Amino acid sequence: WSRWHGRPATAQASVFGKIPAMFAVLLFIPRTPDSFWKFWICMVVIGLIGVWAGVATNRPILIELVSAKSRASVVSWLTAFEGSAGALFGAPLVGILAEHIFHYDVEAAKSAIVADMSPEVRDQNVTALSSAILCLTVIPWLICFSFYSALHWTYKRDLTGRLRASNGTSKLEEVQAPR
């Protein structure tokens, strides 16, 4: 386990590991009652590995890189941003994408109970919503993956710069390895 690459690699595994499970849930697993356990397994995988980036990478690295007097504020902002971005933009963007890009039939959805819709319209709407959700999860996850990839080259340099700025030295051996 590398001092400078372990945390970025953990975040990359967390982000990248969710992608196949999300594809399976939204595109490949048949939408039938007998597929319950397949959905359940994929959602458990997403839930278990999806949190690694935040607790094993984001917070520890930010705490290490930010001065002691700013840590609480930075972690608060991180938590607020992580929690609010998806809540504020996720649902509206899924609706817009589903309707305008993936051809969700809004009129059919307004005028009928789902059970009364034709199977074709239901399938079209499910596919539109699934595609929109997939785009708005996988694309941001790939962007996150690329940012976590950059940490392999920037983490050590950023910590060295912070140490130099705070105490005039850049001795990384003085920094304890995370436990």
Coordinates of N, CA, C and O in Angstrom, one line a residue:
W1 N 0.9 -1.2 0.0 CA 0.0 0.0 0.0 C 0.9 1.2 0.0 O 1.7 1.4 0.9
S2 N 0.7 2.1 -1.0 CA 1.6 3.2 -1.1 C 1.1 4.5 -0.4 O -0.1 4.8 -0.5
R3 N 2.0 5.2 0.2 CA 1.6 6.4 0.9 C 1.0 7.4 0.0 O 0.1 8.2 0.3
W4 N 1.5 7.5 -1.3 CA 1.0 8.5 -2.2 C 0.0 8.0 -3.2 O -0.6 8.8 -3.9
H5 N -0.1 6.8 -3.3 CA -1.0 6.2 -4.3 C -2.2 5.4 -3.8 O -3.1 5.1 -4.5
G6 N -2.1 5.0 -2.5 CA -3.2 4.2 -2.0 C -4.5 4.8 -1.9 O -5.5 4.3 -2.3
R7 N -4.6 6.1 -1.4 CA -5.8 6.8 -1.3 C -6.4 7.1 -2.7 O -7.6 6.8 -2.9
P8 N -5.6 7.6 -3.6 CA -6.2 7.8 -5.0 C -6.7 6.5 -5.6 O -7.7 6.5 -6.3
A9 N -5.9 5.4 -5.4 CA -6.3 4.1 -6.0 C -7.6 3.6 -5.4 O -8.5 3.0 -6.1
T10 N -7.8 3.8 -4.1 CA -9.0 3.5 -3.4 C -10.2 4.2 -4.0 O -11.3 3.6 -4.2
A11 N -10.0 5.5 -4.2 CA -11.1 6.3 -4.8 C -11.4 5.9 -6.2 O -12.6 5.8 -6.6
Q12 N -10.4 5.6 -7.0 CA -10.6 5.1 -8.3 C -11.4 3.8 -8.3 O -12.3 3.6 -9.1
A13 N -11.0 2.9 -7.4 CA -11.7 1.6 -7.4 C -13.2 1.8 -6.9 O -14.1 1.1 -7.5
S14 N -13.4 2.7 -6.0 CA -14.7 3.0 -5.6 C -15.6 3.5 -6.7 O -16.7 3.0 -7.0
V15 N -15.1 4.5 -7.4 CA -15.8 5.1 -8.5 C -16.0 4.2 -9.7 O -17.1 4.0 -10.2
F16 N -14.9 3.5 -10.1 CA -15.0 2.7 -11.3 C -15.8 1.4 -11.0 O -16.4 0.9 -11.9
G17 N -15.7 0.9 -9.8 CA -16.4 -0.3 -9.4 C -17.9 -0.2 -9.5 O -18.6 -1.2 -9.7
K18 N -18.4 1.0 -9.3 CA -19.9 1.2 -9.3 C -20.5 1.2 -10.8 O -21.6 0.9 -10.9
I19 N -19.6 1.5 -11.7 CA -20.1 1.7 -13.1 C -20.7 0.4 -13.7 O -21.8 0.4 -14.2
P20 N -20.0 -0.8 -13.6 CA -20.7 -2.0 -14.2 C -22.0 -2.3 -13.4 O -22.9 -2.8 -14.1
A21 N -22.0 -2.1 -12.1 CA -23.2 -2.4 -11.4 C -24.4 -1.5 -11.8 O -25.5 -2.0 -12.0
M22 N -24.1 -0.3 -12.1 CA -25.1 0.7 -12.5 C -25.6 0.3 -13.9 O -26.8 0.4 -14.2
F23 N -24.7 -0.1 -14.8 CA -25.1 -0.5 -16.1 C -26.0 -1.7 -16.0 O -27.0 -1.8 -16.7
A24 N -25.6 -2.7 -15.2 CA -26.4 -3.9 -15.0 C -27.8 -3.5 -14.5 O -28.8 -4.0 -15.0
V25 N -27.9 -2.7 -13.5 CA -29.2 -2.3 -12.9 C -30.1 -1.6 -13.9 O -31.3 -1.9 -14.0
L26 N -29.5 -0.7 -14.7 CA -30.4 0.1 -15.6 C -30.5 -0.4 -17.0 O -31.5 0.0 -17.7
L27 N -29.6 -1.3 -17.4 CA -29.7 -1.7 -18.8 C -29.9 -3.2 -19.0 O -30.5 -3.7 -19.9
F28 N -29.2 -4.0 -18.2 CA -29.0 -5.4 -18.5 C -29.9 -6.4 -17.8 O -30.3 -7.4 -18.3
I29 N -30.2 -6.1 -16.5 CA -31.0 -7.0 -15.7 C -32.5 -6.9 -16.2 O -33.0 -5.8 -16.3
P30 N -33.1 -8.0 -16.5 CA -34.5 -7.9 -16.9 C -35.4 -7.3 -15.8 O -35.2 -7.6 -14.6
R31 N -36.3 -6.5 -16.2 CA -37.2 -5.9 -15.2 C -38.4 -6.8 -14.9 O -39.5 -6.5 -15.3
T32 N -38.1 -7.8 -14.2 CA -39.1 -8.8 -13.8 C -38.9 -9.1 -12.4 O -37.9 -9.0 -11.8
P33 N -40.0 -9.6 -11.7 CA -39.9 -9.9 -10.3 C -38.9 -11.0 -10.0 O -38.3 -10.9 -8.9
D34 N -38.6 -11.9 -10.8 CA -37.6 -12.9 -10.5 C -36.2 -12.4 -10.6 O -35.2 -13.1 -10.3
S35 N -36.0 -11.1 -11.0 CA -34.7 -10.5 -11.1 C -34.4 -9.7 -9.8 O -33.3 -9.1 -9.7
F36 N -35.2 -9.9 -8.8 CA -35.0 -9.1 -7.5 C -33.6 -9.2 -7.0 O -33.0 -8.3 -6.6
W37 N -33.1 -10.5 -6.8 CA -31.8 -10.7 -6.2 C -30.7 -10.2 -7.0 O -29.7 -9.7 -6.5
K38 N -30.8 -10.1 -8.3 CA -29.8 -9.5 -9.2 C -29.7 -8.0 -8.9 O -28.6 -7.5 -8.8
F39 N -30.9 -7.4 -8.9 CA -30.9 -6.0 -8.5 C -30.4 -5.7 -7.1 O -29.6 -4.8 -6.9
W40 N -30.8 -6.6 -6.2 CA -30.3 -6.4 -4.8 C -28.8 -6.5 -4.7 O -28.2 -5.6 -4.1
I41 N -28.2 -7.5 -5.3 CA -26.8 -7.7 -5.3 C -26.1 -6.4 -5.9 O -25.1 -5.9 -5.3
C42 N -26.5 -6.0 -7.0 CA -25.9 -4.8 -7.7 C -26.0 -3.5 -6.8 O -25.1 -2.8 -6.6
M43 N -27.2 -3.4 -6.1 CA -27.4 -2.2 -5.3 C -26.5 -2.3 -4.0 O -26.0 -1.3 -3.5
V44 N -26.3 -3.5 -3.5 CA -25.5 -3.7 -2.3 C -24.0 -3.3 -2.7 O -23.3 -2.7 -2.0
V45 N -23.6 -3.8 -3.9 CA -22.2 -3.5 -4.4 C -22.1 -2.0 -4.5 O -21.1 -1.4 -4.0
I46 N -23.0 -1.3 -5.1 CA -23.0 0.2 -5.3 C -22.9 0.8 -3.9 O -22.1 1.7 -3.6
G47 N -23.7 0.4 -3.0 CA -23.8 1.0 -1.6 C -22.5 0.7 -0.8 O -22.1 1.6 -0.1
L48 N -21.9 -0.5 -1.0 CA -20.7 -0.8 -0.2 C -19.5 -0.1 -0.7 O -18.7 0.4 0.1
I49 N -19.3 -0.1 -2.0 CA -18.0 0.5 -2.5 C -18.2 2.0 -2.8 O -17.2 2.7 -3.0
G50 N -19.4 2.4 -2.9 CA -19.7 3.8 -3.3 C -19.2 4.8 -2.3 O -19.0 6.0 -2.6
V51 N -19.0 4.4 -1.0 CA -18.6 5.4 0.0 C -17.1 5.5 0.2 O -16.7 6.3 1.0
W52 N -16.4 4.6 -0.4 CA -14.9 4.6 -0.2 C -14.3 5.9 -0.5 O -13.4 6.3 0.3
A53 N -14.6 6.5 -1.6 CA -14.0 7.7 -2.0 C -14.1 8.8 -1.0 O -13.1 9.5 -0.7
G54 N -15.2 9.0 -0.4 CA -15.4 10.1 0.6 C -14.6 9.8 1.9 O -14.0 10.7 2.4
V55 N -14.8 8.6 2.4 CA -14.2 8.4 3.7 C -12.7 8.0 3.7 O -11.9 8.2 4.6
A56 N -12.3 7.4 2.6 CA -10.9 7.0 2.5 C -10.0 7.9 1.7 O -8.7 7.8 1.7
T57 N -10.6 8.8 1.0 CA -9.8 9.7 0.1 C -10.1 11.2 0.4 O -9.2 12.0 0.8
N58 N -11.3 11.6 0.1 CA -11.6 13.1 0.1 C -11.3 13.7 1.5 O -10.5 14.6 1.6
R59 N -11.9 13.2 2.5 CA -11.7 13.8 3.8 C -10.3 13.7 4.3 O -9.7 14.7 4.8
P60 N -9.7 12.5 4.3 CA -8.3 12.4 4.8 C -7.3 13.3 4.1 O -6.5 13.9 4.7
I61 N -7.4 13.3 2.8 CA -6.5 14.1 2.0 C -6.7 15.6 2.3 O -5.8 16.4 2.5
L62 N -8.0 16.0 2.3 CA -8.3 17.4 2.6 C -7.8 17.8 4.0 O -7.2 18.9 4.2
I63 N -8.0 17.0 4.9 CA -7.6 17.2 6.3 C -6.1 17.4 6.4 O -5.5 18.2 7.1
E64 N -5.4 16.6 5.6 CA -3.9 16.7 5.5 C -3.4 17.9 4.8 O -2.4 18.5 5.2
L65 N -4.1 18.3 3.8 CA -3.6 19.4 3.0 C -4.0 20.8 3.5 O -3.4 21.8 3.1
V66 N -5.1 20.9 4.3 CA -5.6 22.2 4.7 C -5.1 22.5 6.1 O -4.9 21.6 6.9
S67 N -4.8 23.8 6.4 CA -4.3 24.1 7.7 C -5.3 23.8 8.8 O -6.5 23.7 8.5
A68 N -4.8 23.6 10.0 CA -5.7 23.2 11.1 C -6.8 24.2 11.3 O -7.9 23.7 11.6
K69 N -6.6 25.4 11.1 CA -7.6 26.4 11.4 C -8.7 26.4 10.4 O -9.8 26.9 10.6
S70 N -8.5 25.8 9.2 CA -9.5 25.8 8.1 C -10.1 24.5 7.9 O -11.1 24.3 7.1
R71 N -9.7 23.4 8.6 CA -10.2 22.1 8.4 C -11.7 21.9 8.5 O -12.4 21.4 7.7
A72 N -12.2 22.4 9.6 CA -13.7 22.3 9.9 C -14.5 22.9 8.8 O -15.5 22.4 8.3
S73 N -14.1 24.1 8.3 CA -14.8 24.8 7.3 C -14.7 24.0 5.9 O -15.7 23.9 5.3
V74 N -13.5 23.5 5.6 CA -13.3 22.8 4.4 C -14.1 21.5 4.3 O -14.8 21.2 3.4
V75 N -14.1 20.8 5.4 CA -14.9 19.5 5.5 C -16.4 19.8 5.5 O -17.1 19.1 4.8
S76 N -16.8 20.9 6.1 CA -18.2 21.3 6.1 C -18.6 21.7 4.7 O -19.7 21.2 4.2
W77 N -17.8 22.4 4.0 CA -18.2 22.8 2.6 C -18.2 21.5 1.7 O -19.1 21.4 0.8
L78 N -17.3 20.6 1.9 CA -17.2 19.4 1.1 C -18.5 18.6 1.3 O -19.2 18.2 0.4
T79 N -18.9 18.4 2.6 CA -20.1 17.7 2.9 C -21.3 18.3 2.4 O -22.2 17.7 1.8
A80 N -21.4 19.7 2.5 CA -22.6 20.4 2.0 C -22.7 20.3 0.5 O -23.7 20.0 -0.1
F81 N -21.5 20.4 -0.2 CA -21.5 20.3 -1.7 C -21.9 18.9 -2.1 O -22.7 18.7 -3.0
E82 N -21.3 17.9 -1.5 CA -21.6 16.5 -1.9 C -23.1 16.2 -1.7 O -23.7 15.5 -2.5
G83 N -23.6 16.6 -0.6 CA -25.0 16.3 -0.3 C -26.0 17.1 -1.1 O -27.1 16.6 -1.4
S84 N -25.7 18.3 -1.5 CA -26.7 19.2 -2.1 C -26.6 19.2 -3.6 O -27.7 19.4 -4.3
A85 N -25.5 18.9 -4.2 CA -25.4 19.0 -5.7 C -26.3 18.0 -6.4 O -27.1 18.3 -7.3
G86 N -26.3 16.7 -5.9 CA -27.2 15.7 -6.5 C -28.6 16.0 -6.2 O -29.5 15.8 -7.1
A87 N -28.9 16.5 -5.0 CA -30.3 16.8 -4.6 C -30.9 17.9 -5.4 O -32.0 17.9 -5.8
L88 N -30.1 19.0 -5.6 CA -30.5 20.1 -6.4 C -30.6 19.9 -7.9 O -31.6 20.4 -8.5
F89 N -29.7 19.2 -8.4 CA -29.6 19.1 -9.9 C -30.0 17.8 -10.4 O -30.4 17.7 -11.6
G90 N -29.9 16.7 -9.6 CA -30.1 15.4 -10.1 C -31.5 15.1 -10.7 O -31.6 14.8 -11.9
A91 N -32.5 15.3 -9.9 CA -33.9 15.0 -10.4 C -34.3 15.9 -11.6 O -34.8 15.4 -12.6
P92 N -34.1 17.2 -11.5 CA -34.5 18.1 -12.6 C -33.7 17.7 -13.9 O -34.3 17.6 -15.0
L93 N -32.4 17.4 -13.8 CA -31.7 17.1 -15.0 C -32.1 15.7 -15.6 O -32.1 15.5 -16.8
V94 N -32.4 14.7 -14.7 CA -32.9 13.5 -15.2 C -34.2 13.7 -16.0 O -34.4 13.1 -17.1
G95 N -35.1 14.5 -15.4 CA -36.3 14.8 -16.1 C -36.1 15.4 -17.5 O -36.7 15.1 -18.5
I96 N -35.3 16.4 -17.5 CA -35.0 17.1 -18.8 C -34.4 16.2 -19.8 O -34.8 16.2 -21.0
L97 N -33.4 15.5 -19.4 CA -32.7 14.5 -20.3 C -33.7 13.4 -20.8 O -33.7 13.1 -22.0
A98 N -34.4 12.9 -19.9 CA -35.4 11.8 -20.2 C -36.4 12.3 -21.2 O -36.7 11.6 -22.2
E99 N -36.9 13.5 -21.0 CA -37.9 14.0 -21.9 C -37.4 14.5 -23.2 O -37.9 14.2 -24.3
H100 N -36.3 15.3 -23.2 CA -35.9 16.0 -24.4 C -34.8 15.2 -25.2 O -34.7 15.4 -26.4
I101 N -34.1 14.3 -24.6 CA -33.1 13.6 -25.3 C -33.5 12.1 -25.5 O -33.3 11.6 -26.6
F102 N -34.1 11.5 -24.5 CA -34.4 10.1 -24.6 C -35.9 9.8 -24.8 O -36.4 8.7 -24.7
H103 N -36.7 10.8 -25.1 CA -38.1 10.7 -25.6 C -39.1 10.1 -24.6 O -39.9 9.3 -24.9
Y104 N -39.0 10.5 -23.3 CA -40.0 10.2 -22.3 C -41.3 10.8 -22.8 O -41.4 12.0 -23.1
D105 N -42.4 10.0 -22.8 CA -43.7 10.5 -23.2 C -44.4 11.1 -22.0 O -45.1 10.4 -21.2
V106 N -44.3 12.4 -21.9 CA -44.9 13.2 -20.7 C -46.4 13.1 -20.8 O -47.1 13.0 -19.8
E107 N -46.9 13.3 -22.0 CA -48.4 13.3 -22.1 C -49.0 12.0 -21.7 O -50.0 12.0 -21.0
A108 N -48.4 10.9 -22.1 CA -48.9 9.6 -21.7 C -48.8 9.4 -20.2 O -49.7 8.9 -19.5
A109 N -47.8 10.0 -19.6 CA -47.6 9.9 -18.2 C -48.6 10.7 -17.4 O -49.0 10.3 -16.3
K110 N -48.9 11.9 -18.0 CA -49.9 12.8 -17.3 C -51.3 12.2 -17.4 O -52.1 12.4 -16.5
S111 N -51.6 11.6 -18.5 CA -53.0 11.2 -18.8 C -53.4 9.9 -18.4 O -54.6 9.5 -18.5
A112 N -52.5 9.1 -17.9 CA -52.9 7.7 -17.5 C -52.2 7.2 -16.3 O -51.1 7.7 -15.9
I113 N -52.8 6.3 -15.6 CA -52.1 5.6 -14.5 C -51.2 4.6 -15.2 O -51.4 4.1 -16.3
V114 N -50.0 4.4 -14.6 CA -49.0 3.6 -15.2 C -49.6 2.2 -15.7 O -49.3 1.8 -16.8
A115 N -50.4 1.6 -14.9 CA -50.9 0.3 -15.2 C -51.8 0.4 -16.5 O -52.0 -0.6 -17.2
D116 N -52.4 1.6 -16.7 CA -53.3 1.7 -17.9 C -52.5 2.1 -19.2 O -53.1 2.2 -20.2
M117 N -51.2 2.4 -19.1 CA -50.5 2.8 -20.3 C -50.2 1.5 -21.1 O -50.1 0.4 -20.6
S118 N -50.0 1.8 -22.4 CA -49.7 0.6 -23.2 C -48.3 0.1 -22.8 O -47.4 0.9 -22.4
P119 N -48.0 -1.2 -23.0 CA -46.7 -1.7 -22.7 C -45.6 -1.0 -23.5 O -44.5 -0.8 -23.0
E120 N -45.8 -0.5 -24.7 CA -44.8 0.2 -25.5 C -44.4 1.5 -24.8 O -43.3 1.9 -24.8
V121 N -45.5 2.3 -24.4 CA -45.2 3.6 -23.8 C -44.5 3.4 -22.4 O -43.5 4.1 -22.1
R122 N -44.9 2.4 -21.7 CA -44.2 2.1 -20.4 C -42.7 1.7 -20.7 O -41.8 2.3 -20.0
D123 N -42.5 0.9 -21.6 CA -41.1 0.5 -21.9 C -40.3 1.7 -22.4 O -39.1 1.8 -22.0
Q124 N -40.9 2.5 -23.2 CA -40.2 3.7 -23.7 C -39.9 4.6 -22.6 O -38.8 5.2 -22.5
N125 N -40.8 4.8 -21.7 CA -40.6 5.7 -20.5 C -39.5 5.2 -19.6 O -38.7 5.9 -19.1
V126 N -39.6 3.9 -19.3 CA -38.6 3.2 -18.4 C -37.2 3.4 -19.1 O -36.2 3.7 -18.4
T127 N -37.1 3.1 -20.4 CA -35.8 3.2 -21.0 C -35.3 4.6 -21.0 O -34.1 4.9 -20.8
A128 N -36.2 5.6 -21.2 CA -35.8 7.0 -21.2 C -35.3 7.4 -19.8 O -34.2 8.0 -19.7
L129 N -36.0 7.0 -18.8 CA -35.5 7.3 -17.4 C -34.2 6.6 -17.1 O -33.3 7.2 -16.5
S130 N -34.1 5.3 -17.4 CA -32.9 4.6 -17.2 C -31.7 5.2 -17.9 O -30.6 5.3 -17.3
S131 N -31.9 5.6 -19.1 CA -30.8 6.2 -19.9 C -30.4 7.5 -19.3 O -29.2 7.8 -19.2
A132 N -31.3 8.3 -18.9 CA -31.0 9.6 -18.3 C -30.3 9.4 -17.0 O -29.3 10.1 -16.7
I133 N -30.8 8.5 -16.1 CA -30.1 8.3 -14.8 C -28.7 7.7 -15.1 O -27.7 8.1 -14.4
L134 N -28.5 6.9 -16.1 CA -27.2 6.3 -16.4 C -26.2 7.4 -16.8 O -25.1 7.5 -16.4
C135 N -26.7 8.3 -17.7 CA -25.9 9.4 -18.1 C -25.5 10.3 -17.0 O -24.3 10.8 -16.9
L136 N -26.4 10.6 -16.1 CA -26.1 11.5 -15.0 C -25.5 10.9 -13.8 O -25.2 11.5 -12.8
T137 N -25.2 9.6 -13.9 CA -24.3 8.9 -12.9 C -23.0 8.6 -13.4 O -21.9 8.9 -12.9
V138 N -23.0 7.9 -14.6 CA -21.7 7.4 -15.1 C -20.8 8.5 -15.6 O -19.6 8.5 -15.3
I139 N -21.3 9.5 -16.3 CA -20.5 10.6 -16.8 C -19.8 11.3 -15.6 O -18.6 11.5 -15.6
P140 N -20.6 11.7 -14.6 CA -19.9 12.4 -13.5 C -18.9 11.5 -12.8 O -17.9 11.9 -12.3
W141 N -19.2 10.2 -12.7 CA -18.3 9.2 -12.0 C -17.0 9.1 -12.9 O -15.9 9.1 -12.3
L142 N -17.1 9.2 -14.2 CA -15.9 9.1 -15.0 C -15.1 10.4 -14.8 O -13.8 10.4 -14.8
I143 N -15.7 11.5 -14.7 CA -15.0 12.8 -14.4 C -14.3 12.7 -13.1 O -13.2 13.1 -12.9
C144 N -15.0 12.2 -12.1 CA -14.4 12.0 -10.7 C -13.2 11.0 -10.8 O -12.2 11.3 -10.2
F145 N -13.4 10.0 -11.6 CA -12.3 9.0 -11.8 C -11.0 9.7 -12.3 O -9.9 9.5 -11.9
S146 N -11.2 10.6 -13.3 CA -10.1 11.3 -13.9 C -9.5 12.3 -12.9 O -8.2 12.4 -12.8
F147 N -10.3 12.9 -12.0 CA -9.7 13.8 -11.0 C -8.9 13.0 -9.9 O -7.9 13.4 -9.5
Y148 N -9.5 11.8 -9.6 CA -8.8 11.0 -8.6 C -7.5 10.5 -9.3 O -6.5 10.3 -8.6
S149 N -7.5 10.2 -10.6 CA -6.3 9.8 -11.2 C -5.2 10.9 -11.1 O -4.0 10.5 -11.0
A150 N -5.6 12.1 -11.2 CA -4.6 13.2 -11.1 C -3.9 13.3 -9.8 O -2.8 13.7 -9.6
L151 N -4.6 12.8 -8.7 CA -4.0 12.7 -7.4 C -2.7 11.9 -7.3 O -1.8 12.2 -6.5
H152 N -2.6 11.0 -8.2 CA -1.3 10.2 -8.2 C -0.1 11.1 -8.5 O 1.0 10.8 -8.1
W153 N -0.3 12.2 -9.2 CA 0.8 13.1 -9.5 C 0.8 14.3 -8.7 O 1.8 15.0 -8.5
T154 N -0.3 14.7 -8.1 CA -0.4 16.0 -7.3 C -0.3 15.9 -5.8 O 0.0 16.8 -5.1
Y155 N -0.8 14.8 -5.3 CA -0.9 14.6 -3.8 C 0.4 14.9 -3.1 O 0.4 15.8 -2.2
K156 N 1.5 14.2 -3.4 CA 2.8 14.4 -2.8 C 3.2 15.9 -2.9 O 3.7 16.5 -2.0
R157 N 3.1 16.4 -4.1 CA 3.6 17.8 -4.4 C 2.7 18.8 -3.6 O 3.3 19.7 -3.0
D158 N 1.4 18.6 -3.5 CA 0.6 19.5 -2.7 C 0.9 19.4 -1.2 O 0.9 20.5 -0.6
L159 N 1.1 18.3 -0.7 CA 1.5 18.2 0.7 C 2.8 18.8 1.0 O 3.0 19.5 2.0
T160 N 3.8 18.6 0.1 CA 5.1 19.2 0.3 C 4.9 20.7 0.3 O 5.5 21.4 1.1
G161 N 4.2 21.3 -0.6 CA 3.9 22.7 -0.7 C 3.3 23.2 0.6 O 3.6 24.3 1.1
R162 N 2.3 22.5 1.1 CA 1.6 22.9 2.3 C 2.6 22.9 3.5 O 2.6 23.8 4.3
L163 N 3.4 21.8 3.6 CA 4.4 21.8 4.7 C 5.4 22.9 4.6 O 5.7 23.5 5.6
R164 N 5.8 23.2 3.4 CA 6.8 24.3 3.2 C 6.2 25.6 3.6 O 6.8 26.4 4.2
A165 N 4.9 25.8 3.2 CA 4.3 27.1 3.6 C 4.0 27.2 5.1 O 4.0 28.3 5.6
S166 N 3.7 26.1 5.7 CA 3.3 26.2 7.1 C 4.5 26.2 8.1 O 4.4 26.9 9.1
N167 N 5.6 25.6 7.8 CA 6.7 25.6 8.7 C 8.1 25.7 8.1 O 9.1 25.5 8.7
G168 N 8.1 26.1 6.9 CA 9.4 26.3 6.2 C 10.2 25.1 5.8 O 11.3 25.2 5.4
T169 N 9.6 23.9 6.0 CA 10.3 22.7 5.6 C 9.5 21.9 4.7 O 8.3 22.1 4.6
S170 N 10.1 21.0 4.0 CA 9.3 20.1 3.1 C 9.6 18.6 3.4 O 9.6 17.8 2.5
K171 N 10.0 18.4 4.7 CA 10.4 17.0 5.0 C 9.1 16.2 5.2 O 8.4 16.2 6.2
L172 N 8.9 15.4 4.2 CA 7.7 14.5 4.2 C 7.9 13.4 5.2 O 6.8 12.8 5.6
E173 N 9.1 13.0 5.6 CA 9.2 12.0 6.5 C 8.7 12.4 7.9 O 8.4 11.5 8.7
E174 N 8.5 13.7 8.1 CA 7.9 14.2 9.4 C 6.4 13.9 9.4 O 5.8 13.9 10.5
V175 N 5.8 13.7 8.2 CA 4.4 13.5 8.2 C 4.1 12.0 8.4 O 4.7 11.1 7.8
Q176 N 3.3 11.7 9.4 CA 3.0 10.3 9.7 C 2.2 9.7 8.6 O 1.3 10.3 8.1
A177 N 2.5 8.4 8.3 CA 1.7 7.7 7.3 C 0.3 7.4 7.9 O 0.2 7.2 9.1
P178 N -0.7 7.5 7.1 CA -2.1 7.2 7.7 C -2.1 5.8 8.2 O -1.5 4.9 7.7
R179 N -2.9 5.7 9.3 CA -3.1 4.3 9.9 C -4.3 3.6 9.3 O -5.2 4.1 9.0

